C-alpha cells in the first residue's frame, strides 16, 4: 500500500480524511499521524485542503462558511484519564489563517464516532463512552455514542434544530470547562461592567464570551442572521467592544482572532429561557455553537450577569436557549454551593464520506526537512497497532 502522504505524482499529496457532520457544523477529520508534525507545515496543508483563502473555497473541500470550514485532528491521549486527544482548527475562509484558540462543541459531537471507527477506542455493545481531551481548552469531555453490536449507529430518532432529519443521540458532558482560556469563570472578577457605556458580562465557560443585551444596540434580539450580517454599523460596534473585552479578559489583542465570541441576548419568545444571537465573531451563527450555549447557560446562573437579567428569574438546571434555527437545551449539574459542576447536552453526527483529500504540493510549499508525515489510509479497520487501546468497556464516568 502506498504511503498516503507521499506525492502521487510530483505535484500532489494524498491525505486520508473523513468528512463528517458534527452537530450543526461540518468538516474533515484527520488522524494526527496523517498530518505534518510541524505546526506551520500542518497549517499550510489545512489551508490548501480547505481551499483557503477564497470566499467559496472553490479549490478545496471547505464550504465557504465558517460553519463548514472547520477541521478536527484526533490523536493518542496525552493524559491518563482520557482515551483520545482532539485538536480543533478553525480555518479562515477568505484569508490564510488557522485559529487553534477555541474548541468547537459541534465538531466535538463527531469525535467519538470517528475515534471508534478509526480503531482508537474499542466499542462496547450498546453504548460506548469516549473520554476526549480537548487540547485547545485543556479540558475533558465525555461523549456517549450509540454502539449496538459494537458498531457505531448513526440512524436514530433524535432531532436537533439546525439539522434536517433525525439521527442517533450523542450525549456530551463537559467536566472541566470553567476558565477554558482565561483560567477563571469571570476573568475580571465582575458579573457585569461597562465598555463604552454598554453593560457587558465577560465570562469563560467552554469558550470566552462577551455577552450584551440586544436592546442596548436598538435591536429586538430575534433578528435573523442575514439581517444582522448586513448591519455593518452593528458589526463594527460589536467588534470595537469585543477588542476591549479581549484585553480586559487577559487575551491580549484579539483583532483577527475568533475569541472572545459574542452573545447578543434578549428575552425568550417560544417558552425557552432566553434568546441568543451568537457571533463567530464577524458573522451571526445560523443556529448556535455548543460551547457558546454552554457559556450562556452558565452565565444565566450568575447573579447580576446580563444573561441572568434577560433570562428567567429563577435558577434552573435545564436552560433552553432560543436561536435562529430553533432551540438548544443545556442540562446543568449544580454542586451543594449552587456552582456548576458539569454541563451536558445532546447532539447528533453523521459520517459523510471517507477517502483522501488531494493537496497540491505547490500550494503548501516545501515541507520542513525531517517533518514527520504519513499514516494509515483506512481509518475504520486499519488502525496502527500503536493506536489500539486495551479492550475496556467497564470504566466508569468521572465524578463531578
Short mmCIF file of N, CA, C and O in Angstrom, two decimals, residues 277-328:
data_model
loop_
_atom_site.label_atom_id
_atom_site.label_comp_id
_atom_site.label_asym_id
_atom_site.label_seq_id
_atom_site.Cartn_x
_atom_site.Cartn_y
_atom_site.Cartn_z
N UNK A 277 -28.31 35.49 19.87
CA UNK A 277 -27.71 35.58 18.54
C UNK A 277 -26.21 35.52 18.75
O UNK A 277 -25.63 36.40 19.37
N UNK A 278 -25.61 34.45 18.27
CA UNK A 278 -24.21 34.13 18.54
C UNK A 278 -23.36 34.55 17.35
O UNK A 278 -23.62 34.16 16.21
N UNK A 279 -22.30 35.34 17.60
CA UNK A 279 -21.42 35.83 16.54
C UNK A 279 -20.08 35.11 16.61
O UNK A 279 -19.55 34.85 17.69
N UNK A 280 -19.52 34.83 15.40
CA UNK A 280 -18.38 33.90 15.32
C UNK A 280 -16.96 34.43 15.09
O UNK A 280 -16.10 33.59 14.78
N UNK A 281 -16.59 35.70 15.24
CA UNK A 281 -17.40 36.81 15.76
C UNK A 281 -17.88 37.80 14.70
O UNK A 281 -18.61 38.72 15.04
N UNK A 282 -17.45 37.64 13.44
CA UNK A 282 -17.79 38.68 12.46
C UNK A 282 -19.05 38.35 11.67
O UNK A 282 -19.46 39.11 10.80
N UNK A 283 -19.68 37.23 11.98
CA UNK A 283 -20.96 36.85 11.36
C UNK A 283 -21.86 36.24 12.41
O UNK A 283 -21.38 35.64 13.38
N UNK A 284 -23.15 36.33 12.18
CA UNK A 284 -24.11 35.73 13.08
C UNK A 284 -24.28 34.25 12.72
O UNK A 284 -24.49 33.90 11.56
N UNK A 285 -24.17 33.40 13.72
CA UNK A 285 -24.32 31.96 13.54
C UNK A 285 -25.73 31.65 13.05
O UNK A 285 -26.70 32.23 13.51
N UNK A 286 -25.85 30.71 12.10
CA UNK A 286 -27.16 30.33 11.56
C UNK A 286 -27.99 29.55 12.57
O UNK A 286 -29.21 29.47 12.45
N UNK A 287 -27.35 28.97 13.56
CA UNK A 287 -28.07 28.33 14.67
C UNK A 287 -27.37 28.75 15.96
O UNK A 287 -27.57 29.86 16.42
N UNK A 288 -26.54 27.86 16.53
CA UNK A 288 -25.80 28.26 17.73
C UNK A 288 -24.66 27.29 17.97
O UNK A 288 -24.79 26.08 17.75
N UNK A 289 -23.55 27.83 18.45
CA UNK A 289 -22.42 26.99 18.83
C UNK A 289 -22.71 26.28 20.14
O UNK A 289 -23.36 26.85 21.03
N UNK A 290 -22.23 25.06 20.28
CA UNK A 290 -22.41 24.30 21.51
C UNK A 290 -21.69 24.98 22.66
O UNK A 290 -22.25 25.19 23.75
N UNK A 291 -20.41 25.32 22.46
CA UNK A 291 -19.66 25.95 23.54
C UNK A 291 -20.28 27.27 23.95
O UNK A 291 -20.31 27.63 25.13
N UNK A 292 -20.79 28.01 22.97
CA UNK A 292 -21.47 29.27 23.28
C UNK A 292 -22.74 29.05 24.08
O UNK A 292 -23.05 29.82 25.00
N UNK A 293 -23.48 28.00 23.75
CA UNK A 293 -24.70 27.69 24.50
C UNK A 293 -24.36 27.33 25.94
O UNK A 293 -25.05 27.74 26.88
N UNK A 294 -23.30 26.55 26.13
CA UNK A 294 -22.87 26.19 27.48
C UNK A 294 -22.51 27.44 28.28
O UNK A 294 -22.90 27.59 29.44
N UNK A 295 -21.75 28.33 27.64
CA UNK A 295 -21.31 29.54 28.32
C UNK A 295 -22.49 30.42 28.72
O UNK A 295 -22.57 30.92 29.84
N UNK A 296 -23.44 30.59 27.82
CA UNK A 296 -24.61 31.43 28.10
C UNK A 296 -25.49 30.78 29.18
O UNK A 296 -26.01 31.47 30.07
N UNK A 297 -25.63 29.46 29.12
CA UNK A 297 -26.43 28.76 30.13
C UNK A 297 -25.84 28.96 31.52
O UNK A 297 -26.56 29.23 32.49
N UNK A 298 -24.52 28.81 31.62
CA UNK A 298 -23.87 29.02 32.91
C UNK A 298 -23.99 30.48 33.34
O UNK A 298 -24.25 30.77 34.51
N UNK A 299 -23.84 31.40 32.40
CA UNK A 299 -23.96 32.83 32.72
C UNK A 299 -25.35 33.16 33.27
O UNK A 299 -25.50 34.05 34.11
N UNK A 300 -26.36 32.43 32.80
CA UNK A 300 -27.73 32.69 33.27
C UNK A 300 -27.90 32.35 34.75
O UNK A 300 -28.88 32.76 35.37
N UNK A 301 -26.93 31.61 35.32
CA UNK A 301 -26.97 31.26 36.73
C UNK A 301 -26.12 32.21 37.59
O UNK A 301 -26.07 32.06 38.81
N UNK A 302 -25.43 33.14 36.95
CA UNK A 302 -24.54 34.07 37.67
C UNK A 302 -25.31 35.33 38.04
O UNK A 302 -25.78 36.07 37.17
N UNK A 303 -25.46 35.56 39.32
CA UNK A 303 -26.21 36.73 39.80
C UNK A 303 -25.60 38.02 39.28
O UNK A 303 -24.39 38.22 39.36
N UNK A 304 -26.45 38.86 38.72
CA UNK A 304 -26.02 40.15 38.23
C UNK A 304 -25.54 40.18 36.81
O UNK A 304 -25.21 41.24 36.26
N UNK A 305 -25.49 39.02 36.16
CA UNK A 305 -24.99 38.97 34.78
C UNK A 305 -26.06 39.45 33.80
O UNK A 305 -27.26 39.45 34.11
N UNK A 306 -25.63 39.82 32.61
CA UNK A 306 -26.55 40.20 31.54
C UNK A 306 -27.47 39.04 31.21
O UNK A 306 -28.67 39.21 30.99
N UNK A 307 -26.93 37.81 31.19
CA UNK A 307 -27.74 36.63 30.86
C UNK A 307 -28.81 36.38 31.90
O UNK A 307 -29.94 36.02 31.57
N UNK A 308 -28.48 36.56 33.17
CA UNK A 308 -29.50 36.36 34.20
C UNK A 308 -30.60 37.41 34.09
O UNK A 308 -31.77 37.11 34.28
N UNK A 309 -30.23 38.64 33.75
CA UNK A 309 -31.22 39.71 33.65
C UNK A 309 -32.25 39.45 32.56
O UNK A 309 -33.45 39.64 32.76
N UNK A 310 -31.79 38.99 31.39
CA UNK A 310 -32.74 38.80 30.28
C UNK A 310 -33.39 37.43 30.33
O UNK A 310 -34.39 37.19 29.65
N UNK A 311 -32.85 36.51 31.14
CA UNK A 311 -33.39 35.16 31.20
C UNK A 311 -34.46 35.03 32.25
O UNK A 311 -35.02 36.01 32.74
N UNK A 312 -34.75 33.78 32.60
CA UNK A 312 -35.75 33.51 33.61
C UNK A 312 -35.27 34.00 34.97
O UNK A 312 -34.07 33.96 35.27
N UNK A 313 -36.20 34.42 35.79
CA UNK A 313 -35.84 34.95 37.09
C UNK A 313 -35.29 33.87 38.02
O UNK A 313 -34.39 34.12 38.81
N UNK A 314 -35.83 32.65 37.95
CA UNK A 314 -35.42 31.58 38.84
C UNK A 314 -34.32 30.73 38.21
O UNK A 314 -34.35 30.43 37.02
N UNK A 315 -33.34 30.37 39.02
CA UNK A 315 -32.29 29.48 38.53
C UNK A 315 -32.88 28.12 38.21
O UNK A 315 -33.75 27.62 38.91
N UNK A 316 -32.44 27.53 37.13
CA UNK A 316 -32.96 26.21 36.72
C UNK A 316 -31.82 25.39 36.16
O UNK A 316 -30.90 25.92 35.54
N UNK A 317 -31.85 24.08 36.39
CA UNK A 317 -30.79 23.22 35.90
C UNK A 317 -30.87 23.02 34.39
O UNK A 317 -29.87 22.80 33.72
N UNK A 318 -32.08 23.09 33.83
CA UNK A 318 -32.26 22.93 32.38
C UNK A 318 -32.49 24.30 31.76
O UNK A 318 -33.51 24.94 32.01
N UNK A 319 -31.54 24.73 30.96
CA UNK A 319 -31.60 26.05 30.32
C UNK A 319 -31.83 25.85 28.83
O UNK A 319 -31.07 25.13 28.17
N UNK A 320 -32.87 26.49 28.30
CA UNK A 320 -33.20 26.37 26.87
C UNK A 320 -32.92 27.70 26.19
O UNK A 320 -33.50 28.73 26.54
N UNK A 321 -32.01 27.65 25.23
CA UNK A 321 -31.61 28.86 24.51
C UNK A 321 -32.24 28.85 23.13
O UNK A 321 -32.05 27.91 22.35
N UNK A 322 -33.00 29.88 22.82
CA UNK A 322 -33.63 30.02 21.51
C UNK A 322 -32.64 30.69 20.56
O UNK A 322 -31.98 31.67 20.92
N UNK A 323 -32.53 30.15 19.34
CA UNK A 323 -31.60 30.68 18.35
C UNK A 323 -32.29 30.71 16.99
O UNK A 323 -33.45 30.30 16.86
N UNK A 324 -31.63 31.20 15.93
CA UNK A 324 -32.32 31.38 14.65
C UNK A 324 -32.93 30.12 14.05
O UNK A 324 -33.90 30.21 13.29
N UNK A 325 -32.40 28.94 14.37
CA UNK A 325 -32.90 27.70 13.79
C UNK A 325 -33.77 26.90 14.75
O UNK A 325 -34.24 25.83 14.40
N UNK A 326 -33.97 27.42 15.96
CA UNK A 326 -34.79 26.68 16.92
C UNK A 326 -34.31 26.88 18.34
O UNK A 326 -34.18 27.99 18.82
N UNK A 327 -34.00 25.75 19.00
CA UNK A 327 -33.62 25.79 20.41
C UNK A 327 -32.50 24.79 20.69
O UNK A 327 -32.36 23.80 19.98
N UNK A 328 -31.73 25.08 21.72
CA UNK A 328 -30.72 24.14 22.20
C UNK A 328 -30.83 24.10 23.72
O UNK A 328 -30.91 25.14 24.37
#
